[in-house]
Coordinates of C-alpha atoms in Angstrom, one line a residue:
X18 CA 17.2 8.5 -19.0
X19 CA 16.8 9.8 -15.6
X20 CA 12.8 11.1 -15.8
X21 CA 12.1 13.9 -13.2
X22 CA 9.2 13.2 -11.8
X23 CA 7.4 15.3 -9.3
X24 CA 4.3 15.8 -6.9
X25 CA 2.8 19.4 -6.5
X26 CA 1.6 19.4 -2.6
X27 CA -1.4 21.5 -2.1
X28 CA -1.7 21.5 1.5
X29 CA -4.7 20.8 3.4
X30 CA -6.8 23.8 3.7
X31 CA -9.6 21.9 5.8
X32 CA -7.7 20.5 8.5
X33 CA -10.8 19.6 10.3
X34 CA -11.7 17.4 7.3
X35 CA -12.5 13.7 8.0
X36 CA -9.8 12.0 6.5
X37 CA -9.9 8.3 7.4
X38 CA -6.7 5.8 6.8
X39 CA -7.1 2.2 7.2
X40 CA -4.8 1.9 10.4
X41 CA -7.0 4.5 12.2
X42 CA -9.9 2.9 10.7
X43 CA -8.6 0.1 13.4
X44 CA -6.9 2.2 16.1
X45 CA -8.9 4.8 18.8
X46 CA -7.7 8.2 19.2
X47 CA -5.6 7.1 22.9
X48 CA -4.0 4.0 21.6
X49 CA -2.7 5.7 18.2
X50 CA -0.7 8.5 21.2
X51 CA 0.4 5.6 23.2
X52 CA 2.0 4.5 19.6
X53 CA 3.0 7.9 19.2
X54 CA 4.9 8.0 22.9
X55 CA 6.7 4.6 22.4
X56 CA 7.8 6.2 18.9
X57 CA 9.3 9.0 21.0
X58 CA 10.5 7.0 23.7
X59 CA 12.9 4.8 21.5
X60 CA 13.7 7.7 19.5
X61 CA 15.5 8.7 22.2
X62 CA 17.4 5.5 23.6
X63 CA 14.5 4.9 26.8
X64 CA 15.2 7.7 28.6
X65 CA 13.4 10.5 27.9
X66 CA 11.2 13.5 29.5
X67 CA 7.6 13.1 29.7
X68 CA 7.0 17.3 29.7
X69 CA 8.9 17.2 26.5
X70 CA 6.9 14.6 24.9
X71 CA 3.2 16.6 26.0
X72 CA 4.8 19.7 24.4
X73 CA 5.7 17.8 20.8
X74 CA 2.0 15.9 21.3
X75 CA 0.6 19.1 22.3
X76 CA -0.9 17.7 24.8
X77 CA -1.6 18.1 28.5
X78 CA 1.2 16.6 30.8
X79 CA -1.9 14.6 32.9
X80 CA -3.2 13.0 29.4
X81 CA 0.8 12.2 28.4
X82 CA 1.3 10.8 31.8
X83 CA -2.0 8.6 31.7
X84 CA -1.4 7.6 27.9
X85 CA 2.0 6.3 29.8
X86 CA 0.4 4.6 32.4
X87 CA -1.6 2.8 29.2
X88 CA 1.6 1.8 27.8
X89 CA 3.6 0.1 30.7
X90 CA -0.1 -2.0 31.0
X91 CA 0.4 -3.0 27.6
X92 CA 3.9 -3.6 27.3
X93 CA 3.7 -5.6 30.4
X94 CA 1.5 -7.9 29.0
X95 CA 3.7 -8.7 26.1
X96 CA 7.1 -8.4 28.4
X97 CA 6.8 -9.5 32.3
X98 CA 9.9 -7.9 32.8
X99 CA 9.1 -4.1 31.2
X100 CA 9.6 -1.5 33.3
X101 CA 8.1 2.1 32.4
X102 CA 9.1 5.3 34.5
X103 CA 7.9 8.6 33.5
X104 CA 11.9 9.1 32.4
X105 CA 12.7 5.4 31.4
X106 CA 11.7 2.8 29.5
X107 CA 13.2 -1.2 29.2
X108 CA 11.4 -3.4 27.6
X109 CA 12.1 -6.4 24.5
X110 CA 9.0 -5.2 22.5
X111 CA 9.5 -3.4 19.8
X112 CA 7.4 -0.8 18.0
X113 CA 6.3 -3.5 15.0
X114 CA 5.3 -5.8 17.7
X115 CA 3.8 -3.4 19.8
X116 CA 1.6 -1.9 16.6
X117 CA 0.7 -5.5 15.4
X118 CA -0.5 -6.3 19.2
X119 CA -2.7 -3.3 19.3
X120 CA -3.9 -4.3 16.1
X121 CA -4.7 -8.1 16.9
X122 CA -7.1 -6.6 19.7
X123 CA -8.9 -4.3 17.7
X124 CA -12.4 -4.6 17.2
X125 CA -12.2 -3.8 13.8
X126 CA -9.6 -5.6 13.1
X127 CA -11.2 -8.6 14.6
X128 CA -14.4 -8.5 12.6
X129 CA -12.3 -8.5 9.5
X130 CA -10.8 -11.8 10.4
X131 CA -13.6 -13.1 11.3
X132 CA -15.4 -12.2 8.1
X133 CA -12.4 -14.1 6.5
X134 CA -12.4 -17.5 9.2
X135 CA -16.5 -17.2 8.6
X136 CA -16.0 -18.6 12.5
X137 CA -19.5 -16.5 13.2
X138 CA -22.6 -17.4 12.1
X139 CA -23.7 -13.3 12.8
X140 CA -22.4 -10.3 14.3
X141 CA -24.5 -11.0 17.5
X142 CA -22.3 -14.1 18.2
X143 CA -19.4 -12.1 17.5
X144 CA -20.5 -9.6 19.8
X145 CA -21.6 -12.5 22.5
X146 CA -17.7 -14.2 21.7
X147 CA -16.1 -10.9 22.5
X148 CA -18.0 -9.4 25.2
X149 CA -19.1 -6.2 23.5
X150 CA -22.3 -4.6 22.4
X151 CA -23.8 -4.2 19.4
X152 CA -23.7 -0.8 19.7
X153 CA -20.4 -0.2 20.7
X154 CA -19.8 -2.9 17.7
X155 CA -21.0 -0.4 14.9
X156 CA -19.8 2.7 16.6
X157 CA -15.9 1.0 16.2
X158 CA -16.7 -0.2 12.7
X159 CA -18.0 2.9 11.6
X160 CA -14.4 4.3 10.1
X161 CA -13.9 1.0 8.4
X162 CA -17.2 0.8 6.4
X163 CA -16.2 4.1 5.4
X164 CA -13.5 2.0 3.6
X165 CA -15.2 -0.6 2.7
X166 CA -17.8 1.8 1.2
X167 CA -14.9 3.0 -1.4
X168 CA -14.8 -0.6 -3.0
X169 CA -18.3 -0.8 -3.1
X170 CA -18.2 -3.7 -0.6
X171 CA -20.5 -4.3 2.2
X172 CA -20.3 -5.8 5.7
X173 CA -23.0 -8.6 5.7
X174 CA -24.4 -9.1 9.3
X175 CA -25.8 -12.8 9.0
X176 CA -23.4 -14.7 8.3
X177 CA -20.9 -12.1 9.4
X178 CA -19.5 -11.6 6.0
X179 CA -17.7 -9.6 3.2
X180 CA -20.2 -9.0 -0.1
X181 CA -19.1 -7.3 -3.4
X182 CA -16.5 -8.0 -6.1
X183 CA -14.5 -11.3 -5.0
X184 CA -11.2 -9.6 -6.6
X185 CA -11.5 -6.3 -4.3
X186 CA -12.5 -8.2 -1.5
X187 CA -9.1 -10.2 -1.5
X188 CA -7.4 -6.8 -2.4
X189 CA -9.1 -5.1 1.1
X190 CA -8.1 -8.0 2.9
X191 CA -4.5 -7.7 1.7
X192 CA -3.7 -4.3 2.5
X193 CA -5.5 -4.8 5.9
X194 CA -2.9 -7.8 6.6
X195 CA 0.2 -5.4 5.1
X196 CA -0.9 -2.4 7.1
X197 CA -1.5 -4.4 10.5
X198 CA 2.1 -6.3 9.9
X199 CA 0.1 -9.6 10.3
X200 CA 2.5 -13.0 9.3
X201 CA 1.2 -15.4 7.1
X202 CA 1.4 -17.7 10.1
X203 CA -1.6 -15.8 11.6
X204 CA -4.2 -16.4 8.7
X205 CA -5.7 -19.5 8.6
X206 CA -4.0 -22.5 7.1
X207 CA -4.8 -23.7 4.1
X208 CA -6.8 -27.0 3.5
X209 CA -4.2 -30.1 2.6
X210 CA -5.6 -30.5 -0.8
X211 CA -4.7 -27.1 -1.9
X212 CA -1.3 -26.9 -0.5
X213 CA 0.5 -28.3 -3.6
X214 CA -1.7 -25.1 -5.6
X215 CA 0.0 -22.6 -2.9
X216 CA 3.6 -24.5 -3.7
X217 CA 2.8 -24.6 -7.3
X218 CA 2.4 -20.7 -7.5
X219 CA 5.2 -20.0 -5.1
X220 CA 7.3 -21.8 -7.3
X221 CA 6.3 -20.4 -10.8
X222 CA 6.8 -16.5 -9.3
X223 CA 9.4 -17.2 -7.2
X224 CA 11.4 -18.2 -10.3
X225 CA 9.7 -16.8 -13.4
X226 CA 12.4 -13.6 -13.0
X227 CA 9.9 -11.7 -13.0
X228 CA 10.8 -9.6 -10.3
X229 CA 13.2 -7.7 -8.4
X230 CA 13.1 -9.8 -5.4
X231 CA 13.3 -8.8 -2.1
X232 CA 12.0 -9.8 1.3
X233 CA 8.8 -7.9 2.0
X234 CA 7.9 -8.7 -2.2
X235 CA 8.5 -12.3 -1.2
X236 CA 6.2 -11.8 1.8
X237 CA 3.6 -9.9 0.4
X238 CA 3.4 -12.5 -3.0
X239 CA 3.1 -15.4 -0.5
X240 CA 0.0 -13.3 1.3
X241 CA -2.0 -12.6 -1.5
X242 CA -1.7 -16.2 -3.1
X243 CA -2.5 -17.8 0.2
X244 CA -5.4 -15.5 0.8
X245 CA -7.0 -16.4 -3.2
X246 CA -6.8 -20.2 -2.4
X247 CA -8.2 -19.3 1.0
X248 CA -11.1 -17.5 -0.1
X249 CA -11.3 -20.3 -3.2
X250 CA -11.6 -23.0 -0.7
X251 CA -14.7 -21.1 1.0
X252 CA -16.3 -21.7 -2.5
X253 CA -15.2 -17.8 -3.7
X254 CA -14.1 -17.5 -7.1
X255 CA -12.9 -14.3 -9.5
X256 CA -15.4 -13.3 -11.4
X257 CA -14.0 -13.1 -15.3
X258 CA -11.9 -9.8 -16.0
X259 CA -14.1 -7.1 -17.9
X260 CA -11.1 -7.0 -20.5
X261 CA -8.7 -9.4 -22.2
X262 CA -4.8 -8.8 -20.5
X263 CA -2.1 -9.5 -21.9
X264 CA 0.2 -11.6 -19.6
X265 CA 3.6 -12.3 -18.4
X266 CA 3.5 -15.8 -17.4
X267 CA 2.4 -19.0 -19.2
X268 CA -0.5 -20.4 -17.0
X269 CA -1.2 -23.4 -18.5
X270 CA 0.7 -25.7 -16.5
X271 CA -1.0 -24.5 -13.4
X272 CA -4.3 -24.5 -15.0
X273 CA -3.4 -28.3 -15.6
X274 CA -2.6 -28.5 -11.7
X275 CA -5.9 -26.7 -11.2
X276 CA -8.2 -29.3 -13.1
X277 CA -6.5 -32.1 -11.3
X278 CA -6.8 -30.8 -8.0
X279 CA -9.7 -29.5 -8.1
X280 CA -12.0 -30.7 -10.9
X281 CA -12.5 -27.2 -13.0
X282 CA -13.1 -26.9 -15.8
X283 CA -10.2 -25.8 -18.7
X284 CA -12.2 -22.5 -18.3
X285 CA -12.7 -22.0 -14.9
X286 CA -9.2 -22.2 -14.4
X287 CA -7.8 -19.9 -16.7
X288 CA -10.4 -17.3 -15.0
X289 CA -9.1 -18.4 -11.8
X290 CA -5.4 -18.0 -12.6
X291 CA -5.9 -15.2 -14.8
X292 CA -6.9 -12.4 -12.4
X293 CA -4.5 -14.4 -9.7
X294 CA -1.2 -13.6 -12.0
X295 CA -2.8 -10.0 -13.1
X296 CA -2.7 -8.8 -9.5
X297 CA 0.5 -10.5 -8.4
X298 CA 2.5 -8.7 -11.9
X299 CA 0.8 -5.9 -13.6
X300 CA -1.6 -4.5 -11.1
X301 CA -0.6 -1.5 -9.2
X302 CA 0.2 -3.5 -5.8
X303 CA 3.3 -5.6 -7.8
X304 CA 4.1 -3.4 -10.9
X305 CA 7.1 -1.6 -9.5
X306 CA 8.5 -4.5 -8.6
X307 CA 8.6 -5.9 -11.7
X308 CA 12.3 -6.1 -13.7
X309 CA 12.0 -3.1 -16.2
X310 CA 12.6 -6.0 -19.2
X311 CA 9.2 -7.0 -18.3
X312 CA 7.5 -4.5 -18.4
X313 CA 9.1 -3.7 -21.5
X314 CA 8.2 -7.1 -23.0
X315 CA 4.2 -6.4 -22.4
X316 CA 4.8 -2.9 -23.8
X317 CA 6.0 -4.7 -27.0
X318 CA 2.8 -6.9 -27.3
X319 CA 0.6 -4.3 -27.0
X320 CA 2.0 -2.1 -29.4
X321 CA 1.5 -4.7 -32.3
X322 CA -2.1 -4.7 -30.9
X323 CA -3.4 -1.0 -32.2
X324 CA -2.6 0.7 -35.2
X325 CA -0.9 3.7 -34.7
X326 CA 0.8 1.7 -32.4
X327 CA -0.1 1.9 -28.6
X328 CA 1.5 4.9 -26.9
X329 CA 0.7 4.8 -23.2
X330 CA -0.1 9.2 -23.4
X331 CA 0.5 10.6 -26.9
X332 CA 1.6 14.3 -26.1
X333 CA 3.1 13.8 -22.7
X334 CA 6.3 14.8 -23.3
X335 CA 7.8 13.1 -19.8
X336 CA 6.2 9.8 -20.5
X337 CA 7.8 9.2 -24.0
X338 CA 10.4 6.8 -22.8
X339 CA 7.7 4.2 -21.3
X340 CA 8.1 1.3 -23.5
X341 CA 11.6 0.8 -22.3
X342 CA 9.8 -0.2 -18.7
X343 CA 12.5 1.9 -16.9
X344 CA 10.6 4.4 -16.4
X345 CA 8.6 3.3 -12.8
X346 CA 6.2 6.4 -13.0
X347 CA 5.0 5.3 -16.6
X348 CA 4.6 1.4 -15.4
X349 CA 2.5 2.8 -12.5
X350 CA 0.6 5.3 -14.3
X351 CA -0.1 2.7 -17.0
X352 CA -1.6 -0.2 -14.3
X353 CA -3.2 2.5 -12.0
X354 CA -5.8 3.1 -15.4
X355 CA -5.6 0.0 -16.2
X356 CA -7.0 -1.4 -12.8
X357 CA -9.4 1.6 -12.6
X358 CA -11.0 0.6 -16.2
X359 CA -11.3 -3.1 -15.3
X360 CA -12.6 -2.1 -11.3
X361 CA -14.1 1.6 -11.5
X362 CA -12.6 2.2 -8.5
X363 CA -9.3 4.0 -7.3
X364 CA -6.7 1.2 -6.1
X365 CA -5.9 2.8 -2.9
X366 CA -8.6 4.0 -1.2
X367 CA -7.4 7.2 -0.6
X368 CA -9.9 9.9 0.5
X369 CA -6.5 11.9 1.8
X370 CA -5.1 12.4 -2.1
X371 CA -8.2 13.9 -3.1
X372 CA -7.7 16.4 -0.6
X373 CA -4.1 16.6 -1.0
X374 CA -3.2 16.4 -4.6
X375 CA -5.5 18.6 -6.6
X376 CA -5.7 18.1 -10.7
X377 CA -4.2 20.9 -12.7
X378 CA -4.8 21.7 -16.2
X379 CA -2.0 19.8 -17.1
X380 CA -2.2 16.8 -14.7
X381 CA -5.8 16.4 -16.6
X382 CA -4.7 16.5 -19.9
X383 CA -2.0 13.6 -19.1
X384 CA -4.7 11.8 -17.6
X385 CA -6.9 12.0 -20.3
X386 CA -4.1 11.5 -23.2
X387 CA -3.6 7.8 -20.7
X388 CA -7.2 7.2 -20.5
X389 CA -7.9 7.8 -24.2
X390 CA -4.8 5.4 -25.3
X391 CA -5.9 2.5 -23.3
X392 CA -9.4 2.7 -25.1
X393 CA -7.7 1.8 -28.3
X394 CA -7.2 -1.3 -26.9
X395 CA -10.3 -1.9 -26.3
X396 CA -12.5 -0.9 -29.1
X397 CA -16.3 -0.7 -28.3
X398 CA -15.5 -1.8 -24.4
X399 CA -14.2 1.3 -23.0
X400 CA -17.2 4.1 -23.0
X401 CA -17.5 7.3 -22.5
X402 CA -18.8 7.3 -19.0
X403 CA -15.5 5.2 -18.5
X404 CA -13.5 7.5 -19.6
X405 CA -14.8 10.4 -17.5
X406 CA -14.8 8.2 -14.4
X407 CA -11.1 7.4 -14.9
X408 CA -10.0 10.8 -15.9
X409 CA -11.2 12.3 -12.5
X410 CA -8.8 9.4 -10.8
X411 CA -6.2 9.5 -12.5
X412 CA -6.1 13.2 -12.6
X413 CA -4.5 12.9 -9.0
X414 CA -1.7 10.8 -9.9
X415 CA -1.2 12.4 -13.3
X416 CA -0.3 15.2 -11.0
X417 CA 3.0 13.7 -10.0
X418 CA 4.2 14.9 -13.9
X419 CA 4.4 18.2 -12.7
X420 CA 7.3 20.5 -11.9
X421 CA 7.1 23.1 -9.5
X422 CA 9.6 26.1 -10.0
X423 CA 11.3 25.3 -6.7
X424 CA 12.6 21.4 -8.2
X425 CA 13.3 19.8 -4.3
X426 CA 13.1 16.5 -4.9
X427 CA 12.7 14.1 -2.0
X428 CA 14.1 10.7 -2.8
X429 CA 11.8 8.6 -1.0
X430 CA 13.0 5.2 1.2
X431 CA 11.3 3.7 3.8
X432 CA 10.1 0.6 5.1
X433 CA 6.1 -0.1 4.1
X434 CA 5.5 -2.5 7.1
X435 CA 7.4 0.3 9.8
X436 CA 5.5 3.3 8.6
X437 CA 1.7 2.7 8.2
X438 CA 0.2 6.5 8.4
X439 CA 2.3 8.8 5.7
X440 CA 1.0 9.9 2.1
X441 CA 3.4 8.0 0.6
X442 CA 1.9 4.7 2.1
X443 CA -1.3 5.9 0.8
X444 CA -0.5 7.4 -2.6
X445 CA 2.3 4.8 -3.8
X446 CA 1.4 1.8 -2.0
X447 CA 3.6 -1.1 -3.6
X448 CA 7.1 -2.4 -4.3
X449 CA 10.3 -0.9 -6.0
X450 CA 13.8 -1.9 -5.6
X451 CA 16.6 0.6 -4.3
X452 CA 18.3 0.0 -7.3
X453 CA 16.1 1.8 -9.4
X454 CA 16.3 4.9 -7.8
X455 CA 20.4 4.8 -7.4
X456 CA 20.7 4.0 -11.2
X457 CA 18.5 6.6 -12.3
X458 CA 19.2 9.4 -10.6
X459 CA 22.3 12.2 -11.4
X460 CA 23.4 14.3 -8.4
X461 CA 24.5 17.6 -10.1
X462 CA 27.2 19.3 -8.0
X463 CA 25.6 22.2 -7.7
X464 CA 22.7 20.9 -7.1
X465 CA 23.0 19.1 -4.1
X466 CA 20.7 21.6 -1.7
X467 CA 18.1 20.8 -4.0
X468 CA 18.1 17.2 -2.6
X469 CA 16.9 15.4 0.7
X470 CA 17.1 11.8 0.9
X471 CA 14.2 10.2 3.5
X472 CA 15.0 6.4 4.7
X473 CA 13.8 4.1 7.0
X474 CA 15.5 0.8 6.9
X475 CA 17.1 0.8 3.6
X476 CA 20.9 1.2 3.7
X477 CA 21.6 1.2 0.6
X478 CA 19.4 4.5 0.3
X479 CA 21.8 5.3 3.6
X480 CA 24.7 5.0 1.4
X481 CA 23.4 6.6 -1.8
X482 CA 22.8 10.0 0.5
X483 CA 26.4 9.5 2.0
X484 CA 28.5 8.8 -1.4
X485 CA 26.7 12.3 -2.7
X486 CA 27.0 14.3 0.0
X487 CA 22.9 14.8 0.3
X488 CA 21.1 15.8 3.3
X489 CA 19.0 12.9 5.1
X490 CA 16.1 12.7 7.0
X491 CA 15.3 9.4 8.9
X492 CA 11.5 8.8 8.3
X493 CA 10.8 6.5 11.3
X494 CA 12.7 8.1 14.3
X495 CA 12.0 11.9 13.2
X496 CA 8.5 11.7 12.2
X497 CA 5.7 11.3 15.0
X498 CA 2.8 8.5 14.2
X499 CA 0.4 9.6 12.5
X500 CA 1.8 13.3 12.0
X501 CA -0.2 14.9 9.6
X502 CA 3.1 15.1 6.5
X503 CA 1.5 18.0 5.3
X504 CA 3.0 20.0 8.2
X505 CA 6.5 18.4 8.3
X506 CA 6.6 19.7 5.0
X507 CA 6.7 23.3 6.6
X508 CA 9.2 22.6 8.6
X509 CA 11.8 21.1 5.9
X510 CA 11.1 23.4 3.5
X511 CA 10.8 26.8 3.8
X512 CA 9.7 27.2 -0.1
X513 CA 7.1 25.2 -2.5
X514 CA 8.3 21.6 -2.4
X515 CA 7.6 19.1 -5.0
X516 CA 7.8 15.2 -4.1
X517 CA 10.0 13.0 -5.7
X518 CA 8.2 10.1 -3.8
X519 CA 9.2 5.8 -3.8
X520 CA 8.2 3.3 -2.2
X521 CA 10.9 1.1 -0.7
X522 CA 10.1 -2.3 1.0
X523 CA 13.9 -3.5 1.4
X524 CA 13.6 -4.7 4.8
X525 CA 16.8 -6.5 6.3
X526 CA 14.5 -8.4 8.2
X527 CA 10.9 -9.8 6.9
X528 CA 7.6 -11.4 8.2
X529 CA 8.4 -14.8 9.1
X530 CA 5.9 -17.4 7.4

């Protein structure tokens, strides 16, 4: 069954509201336009007109042509042999590498590494290290706390250090690795004795068939299991999971490799490896990339745990066909609560949903119908105050169940690691393989206006729009960085839009390790 599901866009009525992203968190105001030019510059082959560029920018030609002066410095420095006219550009570098270098000489970026390396023994011999001031220091790090703040984590001074929950600390650090296109080759190796761990862990996810495997998953697997053994070889360790799970892989082998390489305890290493293989399958960073059988197999277990029998939202009509594990919206929906009862946090951070994506009556009732269902399965641990909390988070996502009367859907494709600023980056942050969209979704003939297919790097999504005849829109060459998608919106549509909205990470090429 092919489950139309859809976002209701209430655009941003505060556009001078302070709305802060993780990449911006990093990146000033002039080096997030001199992203923006290069953008435009390849969009159009290298040769290209400056006054153009100012006018799409809205900008003043001086500030265009000194944000291009900027560029050529940069590129130069990556490339010898780039040459930047105000009408031409050669160069090797790519945008990726281009971002990733802007990125790698960050402040903020640099400080996060360094809380990871714990290389500095404070922030004044990181300042002293890098040449800056204090001052300028917290000025540049300001946006990022801001993030930090909304994991209730902390930047420790002395030792220069990340303090809070162990599990969200490893989660900030992944998404700041995803979103900065950082290879594993770039974090710090791992110590020899818990190399056959990392191979250990590889090896059971790689081939658990788990998974609907593709590059950027493989990537992003291999990131977040280096970074646990990372942090666990600094002496950090998961603090037990507030509720009982039920899993998808059999640990105890590895929790026999863990007591042999590293003298814990039976207990300790379930702990360990409990939250580890909770993140990497069910958690909302890795459920959508999960084989639908899987998802249908936990279904299964917990609906012998509850009598009635666990429904993920009695009442919600759209949400019915969930324990088949098809259905990618109910997976989410189900690990997004399911993270925020065990966290009390929101996943993803995302100041810009709450002022995007406002609850309706009915988006709360869904939300509450998920929240309430989960409680059964854990009686006398989930409270009220937990089930307020949750309601008002999941509220915003719950939103996505609504249909607006003009039913555009926008079948969503694009590459997570080329496109770092858009809502859909933000709102449905994860992994999901083409294939799930092309099975599930019927073209009606008659219907075919009603459809626009967005793509980055994905051909098959390429192909999918060609074989049915649907308009496309190419995400990465016809959207500016950092263009606010609210506005685009305008300019596709000329009519209430609701978002049919994926998030594709089919890369032909990946992040070398």
């Amino acid at each position: 069954m092919y489950l139309r599901v859809q976002m209701r866009c209430c655009w941003l009525t505060t556009m001078g509201e302070s709305i802060v992203k993780i990449d911006f968190a990093m990146l000033t105001a002039k080096e997030v336009l001199r992203l923006r030019l290069l953008t435009y510059i390849e969009d159009q082959q290298g040769h290209f007109n400056l006054t153009d560029f100012a006018t799409v920018a809205e900008i003043s030609y001086s500030r265009a042509y000194h944000s291009l002066l900027n560029l050529r410095t940069d590129l130069q420095q990556l490339d010898a042999t780039t040459t930047l006219t105000k009408d031409a550009l050669e160069t090797t570098v790519t945008l990726d590498e281009y971002r990733h270098w802007l990125y790698q000489h960050s402040l903020p970026y640099l400080v996060m590494v360094a809380s990871l390396t714990a290389e500095y023994a404070s922030t004044a011999a990181f300042c002293a290290a890098h040449q800056v001031s204090l001052s300028t220091l917290n000025r540049r790090l300001r946006p990022m706390k801001q993030q930090l703040t909304q994991y209730n984590l902390q930047l420790v001074a002395t030792p220069l250090r990340l303090t809070g929950n162990e599990t969200l600390i490893q989660l900030l650090y992944f998404m700041l690795y995803t979103t900065t296109l950082t290879p594993i080759s770039e974090l710090p190796g791992l110590p020899d004795k818990l190399r056959p761990l990392h191979d250990a862990l590889m090896t059971t996810y790689t081939t658990s068939k788990l998974y609907q495997e593709s590059p950027g998953l493989k990537y992003r697997r291999d990131l977040l299991i280096t970074l646990a053994l990372l942090r666990l070889s600094q002496g950090y360790r998961y603090p037990a999971l507030r509720l009982p799970l039920a899993h998808l892989t059999d640990l105890r082998q590895l929790a026999t490799q863990f007591q042999q390489q590293l003298g814990d305890t039976p207990q300790q290493a379930l702990t360990e490896l409990a939250t580890l293989d909770y993140l990497l399958t069910t958690s909302p960073y890795f459920v959508r990339a999960l084989q639908p059988d899987a998802m249908s197999r936990l279904y299964r277990g917990l609906r012998q745990r509850t009598t009635p029998a666990y429904e993920l939202a009695p009442g919600v009509v759209e949400l019915a066909d969930f324990a088949t594990g098809h259905d990618w919206f109910a997976n989410w929906l189900f690990a997004l609560c399911q993270f925020m009862l065990l966290f009390k946090v929101d996943p993803f951070m995302r100041a810009e949903i709450t002022a995007l994506y406002r609850p309706t009556p009915e988006s709360t009732a869904a939300g509450t119908a998920i929240i309430t269902s989960m409680g059964s399965l854990y009686p006398q641990q989930v409270g009220v105050a937990d089930q307020r909390l949750i309601q008002k988070y999941l509220s915003k996502y719950t939103n996505g169940l609504s249909l607006t009367a003009a039913k555009v859907e926008i079948l969503v494709s694009h590459d997570m690691y080329g496109v770092t600023t858009d809502i859909f980056n933000r709102l449905l942050s994860g992994v999901v393989h083409v294939s799930l969209l092309t099975e599930q979704t019927a073209i009606v003939d008659h219907q075919r206006a009603n459809y626009l297919v967005i793509y980055g790097v994905d051909e098959a999504a390429v192909s999918f729009a060609q074989r049915h005849h649907l308009e496309t829109f190419h995400w990465i060459k016809e959207l500016d960085y950092g263009e606010n998608f609210d506005r685009l919106l305008r300019t596709l549509r000329h009519h209430e839009l609701s978002l049919f909205a994926l998030d594709f990470n089919n890369r032909g090429t990946h992040l070398e390790s």
